[in-house]
Amino acid sequence: MTSVTPRSTEGDTAPAQPPTAVLTDTRPPTKAATGPGDLPPPRAGIWEALRPLVHRLHFYAGILVGPFLLVAATTGLLYTTTPTLEPIVHGQELFVDEVGPTTFAMDQQVAAARDAHPEGSVVQVRPPATPDRTTRVVLAVDDVPEGYTRTVFVDPYTLEVQGALPTFGEWLPVRAWFDDLHRNLHLGEAGRWYSELAASWLWVVALGGLAMWVARVARTRKARRLVVPEVRARSVRKRVLSWHGAVGTLAIVGLLGLSVTGLTWSERAGANISDVRAALSWGTPQIDTALPDADPSAEVQGGEHDHSGGAGSAATSDDVLTAGLGINGALAVARGEGLRDPLQITPPDGPGQAWTVSEVKRSWPLQQDSVAIDGRSGAVVDQLDFEGYPLPAKLTTMGISLHMGLLFGIWNQLALAALAVGLITLIVLGYRMWWLRRPTRALGRGPGPLPPRGGLRRAPTWLAVAVIALAAGVGWVLPWFGVPLAVFLLVDLLLAARARRRIAA
């Protein structure tokens, strides 16, 4: 829940207070009069100790990270329209004019694509997944942006080339444009910082808001208020807060899922997460394309596919497409092994390498099996079944498909759109509460009352140590969580110093 306003426990009319630090307490302890019968001050409970910290962190993150979350939610909402837009915008390339009685052999279809587009080299071929679709022949060329390829679309019934488009993995231009907008705002690698920052903080803001909302509702003993807004509350702010809390509770699972899956392919956090997965043997298995009698110096392992469906295969000469078994034989062997459409065929990328044929169905149930085929004999030299993936690798694959709106088709896309609208609503309501709490008197011009400081000082020692250690560990894995957290701490200390100077004056 992306609230950007703290809640005072004294009601909606609490007077504004000067901002004070919640993360540290720099005041010297006050020595109270003690005597034989005096007892030490009580230690705060776990939630009582954590609440000021969670409250202040939620407040800062809402104000400073909220705009990044708003941009990510808006661009994500636009992205959910692309599965519908793509067939409309690129229908000429995607669909055949008429479904015929028979199709030409795959090598003939590739030859037709190469006659029309002899530039570059073939790195991938995708047979049509349904009878009304065209065959895709993917070329590695130099005159497209980095990370892109050129895909030629061939009518399998007539060998007519129906067009060629620059593609990012399997994404056609319309989806690739919106994908870039969501990932980096078309600013390149520097633009990816914004989306990583949003993903790194979304789970923190959501969990912190949920904890405070549950605690507030628990005090009222009205459980239905968790998800049912208090629409008849007399206070405007209380109504806004009620909507904010209810929407956030309903969206919490989806928001956490978006945050986790978004982090898996972020630049810095994604690399750290991959290292952790590799250390725990949770990585996605890769098929071995090296032939048994190949020169070890020429071995090249199958590359990791990017999340848009691109392959890690290098460019190869057209001669390999017809040498030995050829593309027709490789496809026949794969179908004989039980692989089903949609398929992706990757030619050998060097001497001593095998053909790779992979299932690329990302909707439920997923089909992700792969085989490596010796182009000389047709023998299967390696086989990788999705059922054999480690559970974390399966969950990662499914989570990414879910994040991209592919796992459950139109229902997945509608759910993502609802989540995006919900997150936008949370942010707007949060800023609305902040505006309602603004000081209107001469007590200051800050953003409203802030929680009292010294929460961690009053907490049990083990809890304070655990919080600091957890923040440090998460900050190391997620740099775009750690750096802003340090900034929040610095701002908090500066506000506390200013408040002390005012009190002294």
Short mmCIF file of N, CA and C in Angstrom, two decimals, residues 335-447:
data_model
loop_
_atom_site.label_atom_id
_atom_site.label_comp_id
_atom_site.label_asym_id
_atom_site.label_seq_id
_atom_site.Cartn_x
_atom_site.Cartn_y
_atom_site.Cartn_z
N ARG A 335 9.50 -33.73 -33.31
CA ARG A 335 8.09 -34.13 -33.22
C ARG A 335 7.98 -35.61 -32.83
N GLY A 336 8.90 -36.41 -33.31
CA GLY A 336 8.90 -37.82 -32.92
C GLY A 336 9.18 -38.02 -31.44
N GLU A 337 9.90 -37.10 -30.83
CA GLU A 337 10.18 -37.16 -29.40
C GLU A 337 9.03 -36.61 -28.56
N GLY A 338 7.97 -36.17 -29.22
CA GLY A 338 6.80 -35.71 -28.49
C GLY A 338 6.70 -34.22 -28.28
N LEU A 339 7.60 -33.43 -28.84
CA LEU A 339 7.52 -31.98 -28.70
C LEU A 339 6.35 -31.45 -29.52
N ARG A 340 5.64 -30.50 -28.95
CA ARG A 340 4.42 -29.97 -29.58
C ARG A 340 4.54 -28.47 -29.83
N ASP A 341 3.76 -28.02 -30.81
CA ASP A 341 3.74 -26.59 -31.13
C ASP A 341 3.22 -25.78 -29.94
N PRO A 342 3.68 -24.53 -29.83
CA PRO A 342 4.64 -23.82 -30.68
C PRO A 342 6.08 -24.24 -30.39
N LEU A 343 6.87 -24.30 -31.48
CA LEU A 343 8.25 -24.75 -31.39
C LEU A 343 9.20 -23.65 -31.86
N GLN A 344 10.43 -23.78 -31.42
CA GLN A 344 11.51 -22.89 -31.84
C GLN A 344 12.69 -23.75 -32.26
N ILE A 345 13.17 -23.58 -33.49
CA ILE A 345 14.27 -24.38 -34.02
C ILE A 345 15.50 -23.49 -34.09
N THR A 346 16.59 -23.93 -33.46
CA THR A 346 17.84 -23.17 -33.46
C THR A 346 18.92 -24.00 -34.15
N PRO A 347 19.48 -23.51 -35.26
CA PRO A 347 20.54 -24.26 -35.95
C PRO A 347 21.80 -24.35 -35.11
N PRO A 348 22.68 -25.29 -35.41
CA PRO A 348 23.98 -25.35 -34.73
C PRO A 348 24.73 -24.03 -34.93
N ASP A 349 25.38 -23.56 -33.87
CA ASP A 349 26.09 -22.29 -34.00
C ASP A 349 27.59 -22.47 -34.14
N GLY A 350 28.02 -23.65 -34.55
CA GLY A 350 29.43 -23.87 -34.79
C GLY A 350 29.72 -25.34 -34.99
N PRO A 351 30.95 -25.69 -35.36
CA PRO A 351 31.32 -27.10 -35.52
C PRO A 351 31.17 -27.86 -34.21
N GLY A 352 30.69 -29.09 -34.32
CA GLY A 352 30.54 -29.91 -33.14
C GLY A 352 29.34 -29.58 -32.29
N GLN A 353 28.40 -28.80 -32.84
CA GLN A 353 27.20 -28.42 -32.11
C GLN A 353 25.96 -29.08 -32.70
N ALA A 354 24.95 -29.22 -31.87
CA ALA A 354 23.71 -29.90 -32.26
C ALA A 354 22.61 -28.89 -32.57
N TRP A 355 21.62 -29.36 -33.30
CA TRP A 355 20.38 -28.61 -33.47
C TRP A 355 19.66 -28.58 -32.11
N THR A 356 18.94 -27.50 -31.86
CA THR A 356 18.10 -27.42 -30.66
C THR A 356 16.67 -27.11 -31.08
N VAL A 357 15.76 -27.93 -30.61
CA VAL A 357 14.33 -27.68 -30.85
C VAL A 357 13.66 -27.59 -29.48
N SER A 358 12.95 -26.48 -29.24
CA SER A 358 12.37 -26.23 -27.91
C SER A 358 10.90 -25.88 -28.02
N GLU A 359 10.14 -26.34 -27.06
CA GLU A 359 8.75 -25.87 -26.92
C GLU A 359 8.77 -24.49 -26.28
N VAL A 360 7.93 -23.60 -26.76
CA VAL A 360 7.93 -22.22 -26.25
C VAL A 360 6.52 -21.77 -25.88
N LYS A 361 5.71 -22.70 -25.40
CA LYS A 361 4.36 -22.35 -24.97
C LYS A 361 4.43 -21.79 -23.55
N ARG A 362 4.01 -20.54 -23.39
CA ARG A 362 4.09 -19.88 -22.10
C ARG A 362 2.76 -19.79 -21.39
N SER A 363 1.69 -20.20 -22.03
CA SER A 363 0.39 -20.20 -21.38
C SER A 363 0.20 -21.52 -20.64
N TRP A 364 -0.75 -21.52 -19.72
CA TRP A 364 -0.98 -22.70 -18.89
C TRP A 364 -1.74 -23.78 -19.65
N PRO A 365 -1.27 -25.05 -19.58
CA PRO A 365 -0.05 -25.51 -18.93
C PRO A 365 1.17 -25.22 -19.79
N LEU A 366 2.27 -24.86 -19.14
CA LEU A 366 3.48 -24.50 -19.88
C LEU A 366 4.06 -25.71 -20.60
N GLN A 367 4.65 -25.47 -21.78
CA GLN A 367 5.40 -26.49 -22.51
C GLN A 367 6.79 -25.89 -22.77
N GLN A 368 7.81 -26.43 -22.10
CA GLN A 368 9.15 -25.87 -22.17
C GLN A 368 10.21 -26.95 -22.38
N ASP A 369 9.81 -28.11 -22.90
CA ASP A 369 10.78 -29.19 -23.13
C ASP A 369 11.69 -28.85 -24.31
N SER A 370 12.91 -29.39 -24.30
CA SER A 370 13.88 -29.16 -25.37
C SER A 370 14.65 -30.44 -25.67
N VAL A 371 15.10 -30.56 -26.93
CA VAL A 371 15.98 -31.66 -27.32
C VAL A 371 17.12 -31.10 -28.14
N ALA A 372 18.29 -31.72 -28.00
CA ALA A 372 19.46 -31.40 -28.83
C ALA A 372 19.68 -32.58 -29.77
N ILE A 373 19.81 -32.31 -31.07
CA ILE A 373 19.80 -33.35 -32.09
C ILE A 373 21.08 -33.29 -32.91
N ASP A 374 21.71 -34.43 -33.06
CA ASP A 374 22.91 -34.55 -33.90
C ASP A 374 22.46 -34.46 -35.36
N GLY A 375 22.93 -33.40 -36.05
CA GLY A 375 22.51 -33.18 -37.43
C GLY A 375 23.04 -34.21 -38.40
N ARG A 376 23.99 -35.04 -38.00
CA ARG A 376 24.55 -36.05 -38.90
C ARG A 376 23.75 -37.35 -38.85
N SER A 377 23.35 -37.75 -37.64
CA SER A 377 22.69 -39.05 -37.49
C SER A 377 21.24 -38.95 -37.06
N GLY A 378 20.83 -37.81 -36.56
CA GLY A 378 19.46 -37.67 -36.06
C GLY A 378 19.31 -38.16 -34.64
N ALA A 379 20.42 -38.50 -33.98
CA ALA A 379 20.35 -38.98 -32.60
C ALA A 379 20.10 -37.81 -31.66
N VAL A 380 19.33 -38.07 -30.62
CA VAL A 380 19.09 -37.06 -29.58
C VAL A 380 20.25 -37.15 -28.58
N VAL A 381 21.06 -36.09 -28.51
CA VAL A 381 22.25 -36.10 -27.66
C VAL A 381 21.99 -35.51 -26.28
N ASP A 382 20.91 -34.79 -26.13
CA ASP A 382 20.53 -34.28 -24.80
C ASP A 382 19.05 -33.94 -24.83
N GLN A 383 18.42 -34.09 -23.68
CA GLN A 383 16.99 -33.80 -23.58
C GLN A 383 16.74 -33.12 -22.24
N LEU A 384 15.92 -32.08 -22.27
CA LEU A 384 15.63 -31.31 -21.07
C LEU A 384 14.12 -31.16 -20.96
N ASP A 385 13.55 -31.72 -19.90
CA ASP A 385 12.11 -31.66 -19.68
C ASP A 385 11.79 -30.63 -18.60
N PHE A 386 10.73 -29.88 -18.82
CA PHE A 386 10.32 -28.88 -17.85
C PHE A 386 10.00 -29.51 -16.50
N GLU A 387 9.50 -30.75 -16.51
CA GLU A 387 9.18 -31.43 -15.26
C GLU A 387 10.42 -31.64 -14.41
N GLY A 388 11.59 -31.68 -15.04
CA GLY A 388 12.82 -31.89 -14.29
C GLY A 388 13.45 -30.62 -13.76
N TYR A 389 12.88 -29.46 -14.05
CA TYR A 389 13.41 -28.21 -13.52
C TYR A 389 13.32 -28.21 -11.99
N PRO A 390 14.28 -27.60 -11.29
CA PRO A 390 14.10 -27.37 -9.85
C PRO A 390 12.86 -26.50 -9.63
N LEU A 391 12.23 -26.68 -8.49
CA LEU A 391 11.00 -25.93 -8.20
C LEU A 391 11.21 -24.42 -8.32
N PRO A 392 12.31 -23.83 -7.78
CA PRO A 392 12.48 -22.38 -7.95
C PRO A 392 12.55 -21.96 -9.41
N ALA A 393 13.18 -22.80 -10.26
CA ALA A 393 13.26 -22.47 -11.69
C ALA A 393 11.87 -22.52 -12.32
N LYS A 394 11.06 -23.49 -11.92
CA LYS A 394 9.68 -23.56 -12.43
C LYS A 394 8.90 -22.32 -12.01
N LEU A 395 9.02 -21.97 -10.73
CA LEU A 395 8.28 -20.81 -10.23
C LEU A 395 8.73 -19.53 -10.91
N THR A 396 10.04 -19.42 -11.18
CA THR A 396 10.55 -18.24 -11.88
C THR A 396 9.97 -18.16 -13.28
N THR A 397 9.97 -19.28 -14.00
CA THR A 397 9.43 -19.30 -15.36
C THR A 397 7.96 -18.93 -15.37
N MET A 398 7.19 -19.52 -14.45
CA MET A 398 5.76 -19.22 -14.40
C MET A 398 5.51 -17.79 -13.95
N GLY A 399 6.32 -17.31 -13.00
CA GLY A 399 6.14 -15.95 -12.52
C GLY A 399 6.40 -14.92 -13.60
N ILE A 400 7.43 -15.15 -14.42
CA ILE A 400 7.73 -14.22 -15.50
C ILE A 400 6.61 -14.22 -16.54
N SER A 401 6.11 -15.40 -16.87
CA SER A 401 4.98 -15.47 -17.82
C SER A 401 3.76 -14.77 -17.25
N LEU A 402 3.55 -14.92 -15.94
CA LEU A 402 2.43 -14.24 -15.29
C LEU A 402 2.61 -12.73 -15.34
N HIS A 403 3.83 -12.26 -15.07
CA HIS A 403 4.12 -10.83 -15.09
C HIS A 403 3.89 -10.23 -16.47
N MET A 404 4.18 -11.01 -17.51
CA MET A 404 4.03 -10.50 -18.88
C MET A 404 2.63 -10.73 -19.45
N GLY A 405 1.72 -11.29 -18.66
CA GLY A 405 0.35 -11.47 -19.12
C GLY A 405 0.16 -12.63 -20.07
N LEU A 406 1.03 -13.65 -19.98
CA LEU A 406 0.98 -14.77 -20.93
C LEU A 406 0.42 -16.05 -20.32
N LEU A 407 0.50 -16.20 -19.01
CA LEU A 407 0.23 -17.50 -18.40
C LEU A 407 -1.23 -17.91 -18.54
N PHE A 408 -2.15 -16.99 -18.33
CA PHE A 408 -3.58 -17.33 -18.39
C PHE A 408 -4.33 -16.49 -19.43
N GLY A 409 -3.63 -16.08 -20.45
CA GLY A 409 -4.28 -15.40 -21.56
C GLY A 409 -4.95 -14.10 -21.16
N ILE A 410 -6.14 -13.88 -21.69
CA ILE A 410 -6.85 -12.62 -21.49
C ILE A 410 -7.14 -12.37 -20.02
N TRP A 411 -7.37 -13.45 -19.23
CA TRP A 411 -7.65 -13.26 -17.81
C TRP A 411 -6.42 -12.74 -17.08
N ASN A 412 -5.27 -13.22 -17.48
CA ASN A 412 -4.01 -12.73 -16.93
C ASN A 412 -3.85 -11.23 -17.24
N GLN A 413 -4.15 -10.84 -18.46
CA GLN A 413 -4.00 -9.44 -18.86
C GLN A 413 -4.99 -8.54 -18.11
N LEU A 414 -6.21 -9.03 -17.92
CA LEU A 414 -7.20 -8.24 -17.17
C LEU A 414 -6.77 -8.09 -15.71
N ALA A 415 -6.21 -9.16 -15.13
CA ALA A 415 -5.75 -9.08 -13.75
C ALA A 415 -4.60 -8.09 -13.61
N LEU A 416 -3.67 -8.11 -14.58
CA LEU A 416 -2.57 -7.15 -14.54
C LEU A 416 -3.08 -5.71 -14.68
N ALA A 417 -4.05 -5.51 -15.56
CA ALA A 417 -4.61 -4.17 -15.72
C ALA A 417 -5.28 -3.71 -14.42
N ALA A 418 -6.00 -4.63 -13.76
CA ALA A 418 -6.64 -4.28 -12.49
C ALA A 418 -5.60 -3.94 -11.43
N LEU A 419 -4.50 -4.70 -11.39
CA LEU A 419 -3.43 -4.40 -10.44
C LEU A 419 -2.81 -3.03 -10.70
N ALA A 420 -2.58 -2.72 -11.98
CA ALA A 420 -2.01 -1.43 -12.33
C ALA A 420 -2.93 -0.29 -11.91
N VAL A 421 -4.23 -0.44 -12.18
CA VAL A 421 -5.19 0.58 -11.77
C VAL A 421 -5.23 0.68 -10.25
N GLY A 422 -5.17 -0.47 -9.56
CA GLY A 422 -5.17 -0.46 -8.11
C GLY A 422 -3.96 0.27 -7.54
N LEU A 423 -2.77 0.03 -8.11
CA LEU A 423 -1.56 0.70 -7.63
C LEU A 423 -1.62 2.20 -7.88
N ILE A 424 -2.12 2.59 -9.05
CA ILE A 424 -2.28 4.02 -9.34
C ILE A 424 -3.24 4.65 -8.33
N THR A 425 -4.32 3.94 -8.02
CA THR A 425 -5.29 4.44 -7.04
C THR A 425 -4.65 4.61 -5.67
N LEU A 426 -3.86 3.62 -5.24
CA LEU A 426 -3.19 3.69 -3.94
C LEU A 426 -2.29 4.91 -3.85
N ILE A 427 -1.53 5.16 -4.90
CA ILE A 427 -0.60 6.29 -4.89
C ILE A 427 -1.35 7.62 -4.83
N VAL A 428 -2.39 7.74 -5.65
CA VAL A 428 -3.17 8.98 -5.66
C VAL A 428 -3.83 9.20 -4.30
N LEU A 429 -4.39 8.15 -3.71
CA LEU A 429 -5.02 8.29 -2.39
C LEU A 429 -3.99 8.64 -1.33
N GLY A 430 -2.79 8.08 -1.45
CA GLY A 430 -1.74 8.40 -0.50
C GLY A 430 -1.38 9.87 -0.53
N TYR A 431 -1.20 10.41 -1.73
CA TYR A 431 -0.89 11.84 -1.83
C TYR A 431 -2.08 12.69 -1.39
N ARG A 432 -3.27 12.20 -1.60
CA ARG A 432 -4.45 12.93 -1.13
C ARG A 432 -4.45 13.03 0.40
N MET A 433 -4.11 11.92 1.08
CA MET A 433 -4.05 11.96 2.54
C MET A 433 -2.96 12.92 3.01
N TRP A 434 -1.84 12.91 2.32
CA TRP A 434 -0.75 13.82 2.67
C TRP A 434 -1.24 15.27 2.56
N TRP A 435 -1.98 15.59 1.54
CA TRP A 435 -2.50 16.95 1.36
C TRP A 435 -3.49 17.31 2.45
N LEU A 436 -4.33 16.34 2.83
CA LEU A 436 -5.31 16.61 3.88
C LEU A 436 -4.65 16.84 5.24
N ARG A 437 -3.47 16.26 5.45
CA ARG A 437 -2.79 16.42 6.73
C ARG A 437 -1.82 17.59 6.74
N ARG A 438 -1.78 18.39 5.72
CA ARG A 438 -0.79 19.47 5.65
C ARG A 438 -1.05 20.48 6.77
N PRO A 439 -0.01 21.04 7.33
CA PRO A 439 -0.19 22.07 8.37
C PRO A 439 -0.85 23.31 7.79
N THR A 440 -1.80 23.86 8.52
CA THR A 440 -2.48 25.08 8.07
C THR A 440 -2.26 26.23 9.04
N ARG A 441 -1.44 25.97 10.09
CA ARG A 441 -1.18 27.03 11.05
C ARG A 441 0.30 27.37 11.03
N ALA A 442 0.72 28.16 11.98
CA ALA A 442 2.10 28.63 11.99
C ALA A 442 3.07 27.62 12.63
N LEU A 443 2.61 26.38 12.82
CA LEU A 443 3.46 25.37 13.46
C LEU A 443 4.50 24.83 12.51
N GLY A 444 4.38 25.09 11.27
CA GLY A 444 5.37 24.60 10.32
C GLY A 444 4.76 24.36 8.97
N ARG A 445 5.62 24.08 8.03
CA ARG A 445 5.17 23.83 6.67
C ARG A 445 5.58 22.44 6.19
N GLY A 446 5.83 21.56 7.12
CA GLY A 446 6.20 20.18 6.76
C GLY A 446 5.01 19.40 6.25
N PRO A 447 5.22 18.11 6.01
CA PRO A 447 4.15 17.30 5.45
C PRO A 447 3.16 16.79 6.48
#
